[in-house]
């Protein structure tokens, strides 16, 4: 445990001096600003405005993941072509450390974004109370359903380079938006990019007491999410143990 903490501490210091941290805060502020423009001018009811915020957050997540994974991978690429992590005695702990930093700041950014939105939303004269449950639960649900995407896109960034990783993130956000429509009916729960937006919709209904039962698709989605996350985690640990630092884009 002490060794793992040292790995995380080292990675934190390295990423602290890159755009990585500020980018997370920037995403939160810009995201809230965009949604508040919609809130101020939209004639929709307050619940629909709140739902729109979480839909935008869920759709933006894959794109944001692509950018931050690119930054984390490029930071190591510039530091001796990954030699700083490839020469470490325990590669599994090294990759877990990187992913822990990515996931921690992703969750922090999502909760911060929601909290900021809650503050500004209340200033518009809204009578809909945004509870602490909504501020913490729903962004955590979106974040949790994107853990497998974090792992997958970081692997993509290491193997294929940052530009391809960002392109995958853009495609993932577009796919996430499409899976919210009728095109996702019957299949969204077995596609990682469809989980966040659908889970957030259900979580909001539960928080507002608009939903009582968990339907079959949500149950299947939860099982798939846990399974996919476990499998991709095993894949990246095994793959990274054999990784030599070369990239397809090199």
XYZ file of N, CA and C in Angstrom:
750
model
N 0.825 -1.207 0.000
C 0.000 0.000 0.000
C 0.866 1.267 0.000
N 1.920 1.263 0.804
C 2.822 2.420 0.838
C 3.488 2.647 -0.513
N 3.828 1.539 -1.179
C 4.456 1.657 -2.497
C 3.473 2.246 -3.503
N 2.204 1.777 -3.460
C 1.197 2.308 -4.363
C 0.974 3.796 -4.117
N 0.977 4.194 -2.858
C 0.808 5.616 -2.521
C 1.959 6.440 -3.093
N 3.170 5.907 -3.053
C 4.322 6.637 -3.614
C 4.186 6.799 -5.127
N 3.676 5.777 -5.783
C 3.447 5.873 -7.229
C 2.435 6.984 -7.525
N 1.330 6.985 -6.779
C 0.286 7.996 -6.994
C 0.812 9.395 -6.704
N 1.575 9.520 -5.631
C 2.133 10.822 -5.263
C 3.064 11.341 -6.355
N 3.874 10.457 -6.902
C 4.794 10.850 -7.972
C 4.036 11.302 -9.218
N 3.023 10.535 -9.611
C 2.235 10.895 -10.788
C 1.479 12.198 -10.574
N 1.012 12.415 -9.360
C 0.302 13.653 -9.051
C 1.217 14.862 -9.245
N 2.440 14.775 -8.744
C 3.387 15.882 -8.887
C 3.705 16.151 -10.356
N 3.840 15.085 -11.135
C 4.176 15.258 -12.547
C 3.028 15.929 -13.315
N 1.806 15.516 -13.042
C 0.661 16.070 -13.758
C 0.253 17.451 -13.238
N 0.644 17.749 -11.999
C 0.308 19.052 -11.419
C 0.939 20.192 -12.214
N 2.088 19.937 -12.821
C 2.802 20.971 -13.573
C 2.476 20.935 -15.070
N 1.373 20.298 -15.413
C 0.900 20.256 -16.791
C -0.488 20.893 -16.839
N -1.074 21.043 -18.032
C -2.430 21.624 -18.112
C -3.513 20.705 -17.552
N -3.135 19.539 -17.108
C -4.078 18.502 -16.691
C -5.073 18.998 -15.641
N -4.566 19.567 -14.554
C -5.433 19.969 -13.441
C -6.324 21.145 -13.835
N -5.732 22.180 -14.421
C -6.500 23.362 -14.784
C -7.554 23.050 -15.837
N -7.262 22.068 -16.672
C -8.219 21.691 -17.707
C -9.497 21.125 -17.088
N -9.359 20.372 -16.010
C -10.534 19.835 -15.333
C -11.412 20.962 -14.785
N -10.785 21.950 -14.166
C -11.553 23.082 -13.652
C -12.146 23.898 -14.805
N -11.383 24.020 -15.887
C -11.874 24.751 -17.050
C -13.096 24.093 -17.666
N -13.074 22.759 -17.757
C -14.231 22.035 -18.277
C -15.467 22.310 -17.429
N -15.282 22.308 -16.119
C -16.410 22.530 -15.204
C -17.022 23.910 -15.410
N -16.170 24.929 -15.457
C -16.654 26.306 -15.586
C -17.307 26.541 -16.945
N -16.654 26.079 -18.010
C -17.208 26.278 -19.360
C -18.515 25.510 -19.538
N -18.561 24.290 -18.992
C -19.778 23.491 -19.100
C -20.956 24.162 -18.429
N -20.731 24.682 -17.228
C -21.802 25.385 -16.509
C -22.227 26.636 -17.265
N -21.257 27.358 -17.809
C -21.579 28.567 -18.567
C -22.468 28.280 -19.768
N -22.160 27.200 -20.486
C -22.957 26.845 -21.663
C -24.388 26.474 -21.277
N -24.519 25.684 -20.209
C -25.857 25.248 -19.806
C -26.668 26.415 -19.254
N -26.013 27.340 -18.563
C -26.741 28.473 -18.000
C -27.323 29.359 -19.094
N -26.655 29.437 -20.224
C -27.220 30.191 -21.354
C -28.533 29.549 -21.790
N -28.522 28.215 -21.857
C -29.753 27.485 -22.205
C -30.827 27.708 -21.151
N -30.445 27.638 -19.878
C -31.401 27.789 -18.776
C -32.068 29.160 -18.823
N -31.285 30.194 -19.089
C -31.813 31.559 -19.068
C -32.792 31.839 -20.197
N -32.594 31.184 -21.334
C -33.412 31.511 -22.498
C -34.447 30.444 -22.845
N -34.327 29.269 -22.246
C -35.258 28.189 -22.562
C -36.585 28.381 -21.845
N -37.659 27.957 -22.485
C -38.995 28.014 -21.894
C -39.381 26.679 -21.253
N -38.457 25.729 -21.224
C -38.743 24.421 -20.631
C -38.945 24.548 -19.127
N -39.566 23.535 -18.538
C -39.745 23.565 -17.092
C -38.419 23.245 -16.396
N -38.396 23.436 -15.090
C -37.140 23.334 -14.340
C -36.567 21.919 -14.341
N -37.432 20.920 -14.297
C -36.949 19.537 -14.317
C -36.271 19.222 -15.645
N -36.847 19.710 -16.734
C -36.232 19.480 -18.053
C -34.891 20.195 -18.174
N -34.781 21.365 -17.579
C -33.509 22.093 -17.600
C -32.442 21.332 -16.808
N -32.846 20.798 -15.667
C -31.918 20.017 -14.858
C -31.510 18.741 -15.591
N -32.477 18.098 -16.238
C -32.172 16.890 -17.009
C -31.230 17.204 -18.167
N -31.427 18.356 -18.809
C -30.567 18.758 -19.926
C -29.123 18.940 -19.462
N -28.956 19.488 -18.257
C -27.603 19.664 -17.728
C -26.890 18.322 -17.596
N -27.564 17.346 -16.998
C -26.923 16.047 -16.795
C -26.724 15.304 -18.113
N -27.601 15.519 -19.064
C -27.406 14.920 -20.381
C -26.161 15.486 -21.048
N -25.989 16.810 -20.951
C -24.799 17.437 -21.520
C -23.540 16.956 -20.822
N -23.604 16.826 -19.497
C -22.454 16.339 -18.742
C -22.073 14.929 -19.184
N -23.074 14.065 -19.343
C -22.820 12.687 -19.757
C -22.263 12.614 -21.177
N -22.791 13.452 -22.074
C -22.318 13.459 -23.462
C -20.899 14.003 -23.560
N -20.581 15.009 -22.744
C -19.252 15.630 -22.800
C -18.160 14.755 -22.184
N -18.539 13.826 -21.330
C -17.551 13.041 -20.594
C -16.557 12.305 -21.505
N -17.000 11.539 -22.520
C -16.020 10.827 -23.365
C -15.026 11.760 -24.056
N -15.513 12.912 -24.512
C -14.613 13.877 -25.151
C -13.581 14.399 -24.163
N -14.047 14.755 -22.948
C -13.129 15.240 -21.917
C -12.131 14.156 -21.525
N -12.592 12.916 -21.455
C -11.699 11.792 -21.133
C -10.608 11.674 -22.185
N -10.980 11.826 -23.455
C -9.988 11.736 -24.521
C -8.890 12.774 -24.370
N -9.267 13.989 -23.992
C -8.276 15.062 -23.848
C -7.357 14.817 -22.656
N -7.925 14.480 -21.500
C -7.083 14.309 -20.308
C -6.207 13.063 -20.411
N -6.710 12.018 -21.057
C -5.883 10.826 -21.271
C -4.730 11.140 -22.225
N -5.003 11.980 -23.214
C -3.949 12.402 -24.133
C -2.861 13.171 -23.395
N -3.267 14.066 -22.501
C -2.287 14.857 -21.740
C -1.440 13.951 -20.853
N -2.103 13.003 -20.167
C -1.378 12.100 -19.268
C -0.396 11.229 -20.031
N -0.799 10.750 -21.200
C 0.084 9.889 -21.991
C 1.229 10.690 -22.601
N 0.930 11.887 -23.113
C 1.977 12.697 -23.738
C 3.005 13.169 -22.720
N 2.569 13.375 -21.485
C 3.512 13.780 -20.443
C 4.581 12.715 -20.244
N 4.177 11.459 -20.286
C 5.136 10.362 -20.153
C 5.931 10.157 -21.440
N 5.311 10.389 -22.579
C 6.012 10.230 -23.856
C 7.160 11.228 -23.988
N 6.922 12.464 -23.524
C 7.971 13.486 -23.601
C 9.078 13.246 -22.579
N 8.749 12.528 -21.515
C 9.739 12.276 -20.460
C 10.505 10.985 -20.751
N 11.222 10.976 -21.855
C 12.064 9.823 -22.164
C 11.338 8.688 -22.843
N 10.293 9.000 -23.618
C 9.560 7.988 -24.372
C 9.065 6.854 -23.473
N 8.408 7.219 -22.397
C 7.787 6.303 -21.441
C 8.777 5.538 -20.563
N 10.051 5.875 -20.647
C 11.024 5.115 -19.872
C 10.843 5.300 -18.365
N 10.269 6.442 -17.955
C 10.060 6.680 -16.525
C 9.083 5.681 -15.907
N 8.142 5.188 -16.700
C 7.194 4.218 -16.162
C 7.528 2.790 -16.583
N 8.185 2.633 -17.731
C 8.513 1.290 -18.195
C 9.631 0.647 -17.380
N 10.446 1.473 -16.740
C 11.567 0.937 -15.955
C 11.220 0.776 -14.472
N 9.992 1.087 -14.095
C 9.592 0.930 -12.696
C 9.495 -0.557 -12.341
N 9.766 -0.920 -11.102
C 9.776 -2.336 -10.718
C 8.414 -3.011 -10.788
N 7.317 -2.226 -10.653
C 5.987 -2.831 -10.664
C 5.106 -2.069 -11.653
N 4.976 -2.616 -12.849
C 4.214 -1.928 -13.886
C 2.719 -1.881 -13.572
N 2.202 -2.920 -12.924
C 0.781 -2.942 -12.588
C 0.432 -1.773 -11.673
N 1.261 -1.545 -10.664
C 1.006 -0.427 -9.752
C 1.190 0.907 -10.459
N 2.070 0.938 -11.447
C 2.294 2.166 -12.204
C 1.047 2.554 -12.998
N 0.460 1.588 -13.700
C -0.716 1.906 -14.514
C -1.929 2.181 -13.630
N -2.037 1.486 -12.508
C -3.116 1.748 -11.555
C -2.992 3.158 -10.987
N -1.761 3.590 -10.752
C -1.517 4.944 -10.254
C -2.004 5.991 -11.251
N -1.635 5.806 -12.509
C -2.061 6.759 -13.551
C -3.585 6.830 -13.630
N -4.216 5.663 -13.642
C -5.667 5.628 -13.759
C -6.336 6.218 -12.524
N -5.730 6.018 -11.352
C -6.291 6.578 -10.112
C -6.317 8.101 -10.167
N -5.236 8.701 -10.687
C -5.185 10.159 -10.814
C -6.247 10.643 -11.804
N -6.345 9.963 -12.942
C -7.336 10.337 -13.949
C -8.750 10.251 -13.384
N -9.032 9.173 -12.690
C -10.376 8.961 -12.158
C -10.704 9.933 -11.027
N -9.732 10.209 -10.168
C -9.966 11.129 -9.056
C -10.341 12.518 -9.560
N -9.560 13.034 -10.503
C -9.846 14.375 -11.007
C -11.108 14.396 -11.863
N -11.428 13.275 -12.515
C -12.668 13.207 -13.269
C -13.878 13.316 -12.357
N -13.847 12.605 -11.236
C -14.949 12.673 -10.276
C -15.033 14.061 -9.646
N -13.879 14.609 -9.264
C -13.853 15.941 -8.659
C -14.434 16.984 -9.611
N -14.055 16.898 -10.873
C -14.537 17.852 -11.869
C -16.047 17.728 -12.071
N -16.563 16.492 -12.108
C -17.993 16.278 -12.323
C -18.817 16.827 -11.159
N -18.351 16.581 -9.932
C -19.074 17.084 -8.757
C -18.995 18.606 -8.688
N -17.808 19.158 -8.993
C -17.656 20.609 -8.999
C -18.578 21.251 -10.024
N -18.646 20.666 -11.199
C -19.503 21.192 -12.261
C -20.970 21.209 -11.814
N -21.398 20.120 -11.189
C -22.780 20.034 -10.725
C -23.056 21.021 -9.599
N -22.102 21.163 -8.687
C -22.274 22.106 -7.578
C -22.376 23.541 -8.090
N -21.522 23.902 -9.045
C -21.577 25.240 -9.628
C -22.908 25.479 -10.327
N -23.342 24.470 -11.045
C -24.637 24.599 -11.722
C -25.757 24.795 -10.714
N -25.707 24.035 -9.609
C -26.727 24.162 -8.578
C -26.788 25.566 -8.007
N -25.617 26.168 -7.792
C -25.561 27.527 -7.248
C -26.168 28.524 -8.234
N -25.721 28.479 -9.477
C -26.205 29.439 -10.465
C -27.669 29.186 -10.831
N -28.066 27.934 -10.824
C -29.458 27.599 -11.121
C -30.395 28.196 -10.074
N -29.984 28.140 -8.815
C -30.805 28.716 -7.748
C -30.893 30.237 -7.857
N -29.839 30.859 -8.415
C -29.841 32.317 -8.557
C -30.788 32.810 -9.643
N -31.249 31.893 -10.496
C -32.197 32.280 -11.545
C -33.619 32.365 -11.011
N -33.792 32.104 -9.711
C -35.127 32.144 -9.119
C -35.846 30.815 -9.165
N -35.076 29.739 -9.418
C -35.683 28.413 -9.504
C -36.278 27.991 -8.161
N -37.435 27.367 -8.223
C -38.075 26.832 -7.016
C -37.739 25.355 -6.814
N -37.001 24.786 -7.774
C -36.602 23.381 -7.671
C -35.327 23.288 -6.845
N -35.407 22.651 -5.700
C -34.241 22.530 -4.819
C -33.311 21.434 -5.333
N -32.052 21.803 -5.566
C -31.053 20.820 -5.981
C -30.359 20.323 -4.722
N -30.734 19.145 -4.302
C -30.256 18.596 -3.034
C -28.810 18.127 -3.138
N -28.226 17.872 -1.969
C -26.864 17.333 -1.919
C -26.803 15.967 -2.594
N -27.910 15.214 -2.512
C -27.970 13.909 -3.174
C -27.783 14.055 -4.675
N -28.448 15.039 -5.256
C -28.319 15.267 -6.699
C -26.911 15.713 -7.043
N -26.342 16.614 -6.243
C -25.015 17.165 -6.518
C -23.939 16.093 -6.473
N -24.103 15.110 -5.601
C -23.066 14.084 -5.443
C -23.408 12.791 -6.180
N -24.663 12.342 -6.043
C -25.037 11.036 -6.587
C -24.950 10.970 -8.104
N -25.580 11.920 -8.790
C -25.694 11.796 -10.243
C -24.349 11.952 -10.949
N -23.517 12.962 -10.605
C -22.192 12.982 -11.247
C -21.356 11.749 -10.920
N -21.552 11.180 -9.718
C -20.833 9.953 -9.372
C -21.304 8.790 -10.239
N -22.601 8.739 -10.526
C -23.148 7.699 -11.404
C -22.575 7.843 -12.810
N -22.541 9.068 -13.329
C -21.977 9.303 -14.665
C -20.504 8.926 -14.689
N -19.763 9.359 -13.672
C -18.337 9.039 -13.574
C -18.115 7.532 -13.498
N -18.872 6.854 -12.642
C -18.699 5.416 -12.472
C -18.970 4.644 -13.741
N -19.942 5.086 -14.512
C -20.271 4.395 -15.755
C -19.255 4.677 -16.855
N -18.348 5.633 -16.614
C -17.309 5.963 -17.599
C -15.921 5.440 -17.212
N -15.821 4.683 -16.127
C -14.509 4.178 -15.715
C -13.896 3.290 -16.795
N -14.703 2.430 -17.398
C -14.182 1.560 -18.461
C -13.697 2.389 -19.644
N -14.344 3.525 -19.903
C -13.935 4.388 -21.016
C -12.615 5.084 -20.689
N -12.432 5.494 -19.432
C -11.138 6.038 -19.012
C -10.022 5.038 -19.316
N -10.220 3.809 -18.896
C -9.186 2.783 -19.077
C -8.935 2.533 -20.555
N -10.014 2.394 -21.325
C -9.891 2.120 -22.754
C -9.184 3.256 -23.480
N -9.571 4.495 -23.173
C -8.975 5.616 -23.908
C -7.542 5.907 -23.461
N -7.202 5.571 -22.236
C -5.798 5.725 -21.845
C -4.939 4.692 -22.564
N -5.461 3.488 -22.732
C -4.750 2.467 -23.515
C -4.573 2.948 -24.949
N -5.631 3.540 -25.517
C -5.561 4.076 -26.876
C -4.489 5.168 -26.967
N -4.440 6.037 -25.955
C -3.456 7.128 -25.963
C -2.035 6.590 -25.913
N -1.816 5.552 -25.134
C -0.479 4.964 -25.034
C -0.077 4.281 -26.338
N -1.010 3.561 -26.943
C -0.671 2.729 -28.107
C -0.736 3.482 -29.423
N -1.691 4.380 -29.568
C -1.924 5.004 -30.873
C -1.652 6.505 -30.888
N -1.386 7.100 -29.745
C -1.078 8.520 -29.722
C -2.270 9.382 -29.339
N -1.951 10.627 -28.974
C -2.959 11.532 -28.445
C -4.028 11.942 -29.438
N -3.664 12.182 -30.686
C -4.644 12.643 -31.676
C -5.730 11.600 -31.897
N -5.328 10.348 -31.985
C -6.303 9.279 -32.180
C -7.178 9.125 -30.946
N -6.592 9.310 -29.773
C -7.343 9.224 -28.522
C -8.431 10.295 -28.464
N -8.093 11.520 -28.851
C -9.089 12.595 -28.864
C -10.180 12.317 -29.893
N -9.788 11.774 -31.047
C -10.776 11.435 -32.079
C -11.755 10.381 -31.567
N -11.237 9.406 -30.831
C -12.111 8.388 -30.241
C -13.043 9.026 -29.218
N -12.532 10.000 -28.462
C -13.365 10.713 -27.498
C -14.493 11.473 -28.154
N -14.191 12.145 -29.265
C -15.226 12.878 -30.008
C -16.294 11.917 -30.520
N -15.832 10.798 -31.113
C -16.778 9.799 -31.611
C -17.612 9.226 -30.471
N -16.985 9.037 -29.307
C -17.698 8.508 -28.153
C -18.790 9.447 -27.673
N -18.510 10.749 -27.669
C -19.529 11.726 -27.264
C -20.699 11.743 -28.246
N -20.393 11.671 -29.527
C -21.459 11.619 -30.535
C -22.298 10.355 -30.377
N -21.622 9.234 -30.122
C -22.336 7.970 -29.936
C -23.207 8.019 -28.678
N -22.688 8.637 -27.637
C -23.450 8.779 -26.401
C -24.740 9.545 -26.642
N -24.648 10.629 -27.404
C -25.843 11.422 -27.717
C -26.837 10.619 -28.556
N -26.336 9.846 -29.504
C -27.213 9.047 -30.359
C -27.923 7.947 -29.575
N -27.212 7.365 -28.613
C -27.793 6.275 -27.834
C -28.870 6.748 -26.875
N -28.963 8.056 -26.659
C -30.036 8.612 -25.851
C -31.340 8.673 -26.635
N -31.236 8.655 -27.954
C -32.417 8.724 -28.825
C -32.998 7.325 -29.036
N -33.952 7.252 -29.923
C -34.563 5.968 -30.246
C -33.583 4.974 -30.838
N -32.481 5.452 -31.403
C -31.487 4.553 -31.975
C -30.848 3.657 -30.910
N -30.904 4.123 -29.666
C -30.290 3.335 -28.590
C -31.230 2.347 -27.936
N -32.494 2.375 -28.324
C -33.471 1.487 -27.699
C -33.103 0.022 -27.908
N -33.027 -0.702 -26.826
C -32.746 -2.136 -26.891
C -31.285 -2.512 -26.986
N -30.389 -1.526 -27.150
C -28.962 -1.863 -27.271
C -28.056 -1.014 -26.384
N -28.557 0.115 -25.837
C -27.696 1.045 -25.108
C -26.996 0.398 -23.930
N -27.628 -0.575 -23.299
C -27.108 -1.153 -22.066
C -25.943 -2.114 -22.290
N -25.596 -2.400 -23.546
C -24.418 -3.223 -23.832
C -23.359 -2.430 -24.602
N -23.487 -1.109 -24.596
C -22.502 -0.228 -25.234
C -22.010 0.756 -24.182
N -20.722 0.726 -23.826
C -20.220 1.578 -22.737
C -20.563 3.050 -22.873
N -20.578 3.569 -24.097
C -20.852 4.986 -24.293
C -22.317 5.349 -24.067
N -23.190 4.358 -23.972
C -24.591 4.646 -23.722
C -24.975 4.604 -22.260
N -24.066 4.130 -21.413
C -24.411 3.910 -20.009
C -24.575 5.204 -19.228
N -23.629 6.128 -19.384
C -23.632 7.339 -18.577
C -24.904 8.148 -18.723
N -25.322 8.376 -19.945
C -26.475 9.252 -20.176
C -27.772 8.578 -19.740
N -27.871 7.265 -19.916
C -29.079 6.556 -19.498
C -29.126 6.394 -17.977
N -27.992 6.072 -17.380
C -27.949 5.933 -15.921
C -28.247 7.262 -15.231
N -27.729 8.362 -15.790
C -27.962 9.675 -15.175
C -29.439 10.048 -15.232
N -30.089 9.694 -16.322
C -31.518 9.973 -16.463
C -32.311 9.226 -15.387
N -31.981 7.946 -15.194
C -32.677 7.157 -14.186
C -32.360 7.661 -12.774
N -31.079 7.999 -12.518
C -30.681 8.486 -11.193
C -31.401 9.787 -10.840
N -31.572 10.660 -11.827
C -32.289 11.914 -11.580
C -33.749 11.644 -11.233
N -34.366 10.718 -11.942
C -35.754 10.370 -11.642
C -35.880 9.803 -10.228
N -34.912 8.979 -9.835
C -34.930 8.420 -8.483
C -34.749 9.523 -7.443
N -33.839 10.448 -7.708
C -33.575 11.533 -6.757
C -34.784 12.449 -6.599
N -35.555 12.596 -7.680
C -36.742 13.453 -7.645
C -38.012 12.658 -7.346
N -37.834 11.361 -7.004
C -38.955 10.462 -6.682
C -39.926 10.321 -7.847
N -39.378 10.341 -9.059
C -40.209 10.170 -10.251
C -40.140 8.747 -10.783
N -39.240 7.944 -10.223
C -39.107 6.542 -10.620
C -39.057 5.690 -9.359
N -39.685 4.542 -9.421
C -39.745 3.678 -8.244
C -38.954 2.401 -8.464
N -39.195 1.738 -9.578
C -38.588 0.437 -9.834
C -37.411 0.551 -10.818
N -36.461 -0.341 -10.652
C -35.340 -0.443 -11.583
C -35.749 -1.417 -12.678
N -35.832 -0.930 -13.921
C -36.287 -1.819 -14.990
C -35.170 -2.760 -15.438
N -35.524 -3.701 -16.287
C -34.595 -4.760 -16.692
C -33.382 -4.202 -17.421
N -33.585 -3.213 -18.291
C -32.462 -2.648 -19.051
C -31.437 -1.992 -18.131
N -31.894 -1.304 -17.088
C -30.976 -0.696 -16.128
C -30.183 -1.778 -15.407
N -30.852 -2.850 -15.003
C -30.171 -3.951 -14.317
C -29.109 -4.589 -15.214
N -29.464 -4.823 -16.471
C -28.497 -5.402 -17.413
C -27.335 -4.437 -17.624
N -27.658 -3.145 -17.722
C -26.620 -2.132 -17.905
C -25.634 -2.094 -16.750
N -26.139 -2.223 -15.523
C -25.266 -2.224 -14.346
C -24.336 -3.434 -14.372
N -24.898 -4.600 -14.676
C -24.082 -5.818 -14.759
C -23.029 -5.686 -15.855
N -23.451 -5.170 -17.012
C -22.506 -4.994 -18.115
C -21.411 -4.000 -17.756
N -21.781 -2.904 -17.081
C -20.814 -1.871 -16.703
C -19.738 -2.457 -15.782
N -20.155 -3.197 -14.768
C -19.198 -3.804 -13.826
C -18.313 -4.812 -14.534
N -18.922 -5.637 -15.398
C -18.163 -6.660 -16.119
C -17.165 -6.030 -17.081
N -17.623 -5.050 -17.864
C -16.753 -4.401 -18.842
C -15.589 -3.687 -18.164
N -15.857 -3.030 -17.037
C -14.799 -2.329 -16.306
C -13.757 -3.308 -15.786
N -14.206 -4.428 -15.242
C -13.281 -5.437 -14.715
C -12.431 -6.037 -15.823
N -13.069 -6.341 -16.957
C -12.355 -6.959 -18.075
C -11.318 -6.010 -18.656
N -11.705 -4.764 -18.929
C -10.768 -3.820 -19.540
C -9.636 -3.473 -18.591
N -9.903 -3.501 -17.277
C -8.843 -3.268 -16.301
C -7.822 -4.391 -16.358
N -8.308 -5.628 -16.429
C -7.399 -6.760 -16.564
C -6.601 -6.702 -17.856
N -7.261 -6.273 -18.930
C -6.594 -6.190 -20.238
C -5.453 -5.176 -20.206
N -5.707 -3.972 -19.644
C -4.659 -2.949 -19.686
C -3.485 -3.313 -18.773
N -3.750 -3.982 -17.646
C -2.649 -4.402 -16.765
C -1.794 -5.448 -17.471
N -2.441 -6.418 -18.120
C -1.687 -7.445 -18.850
C -0.933 -6.833 -20.026
N -1.634 -5.974 -20.791
C -0.998 -5.361 -21.966
C 0.177 -4.485 -21.567
N 0.011 -3.710 -20.505
C 1.071 -2.795 -20.096
C 2.295 -3.544 -19.581
N 2.096 -4.752 -19.065
C 3.235 -5.550 -18.598
C 4.126 -5.977 -19.767
N 3.562 -5.957 -20.994
C 4.320 -6.338 -22.199
C 4.696 -5.124 -23.058
N 4.232 -3.958 -22.687
C 4.400 -2.762 -23.516
C 5.867 -2.341 -23.567
N 6.321 -1.956 -24.763
C 7.721 -1.575 -24.943
C 7.897 -0.091 -25.233
N 6.821 0.674 -25.197
C 6.924 2.117 -25.417
C 6.703 2.550 -26.864
N 6.548 1.622 -27.786
C 6.329 1.979 -29.180
C 4.869 2.318 -29.425
N 4.657 3.176 -30.416
C 3.300 3.574 -30.795
C 3.079 3.337 -32.273
N 1.820 3.078 -32.617
C 1.463 2.921 -34.022
C 1.728 4.222 -34.779
N 1.528 5.357 -34.082
C 1.685 6.668 -34.720
C 3.139 7.087 -34.830
N 4.051 6.370 -34.159
C 5.481 6.745 -34.195
C 6.068 6.516 -35.578
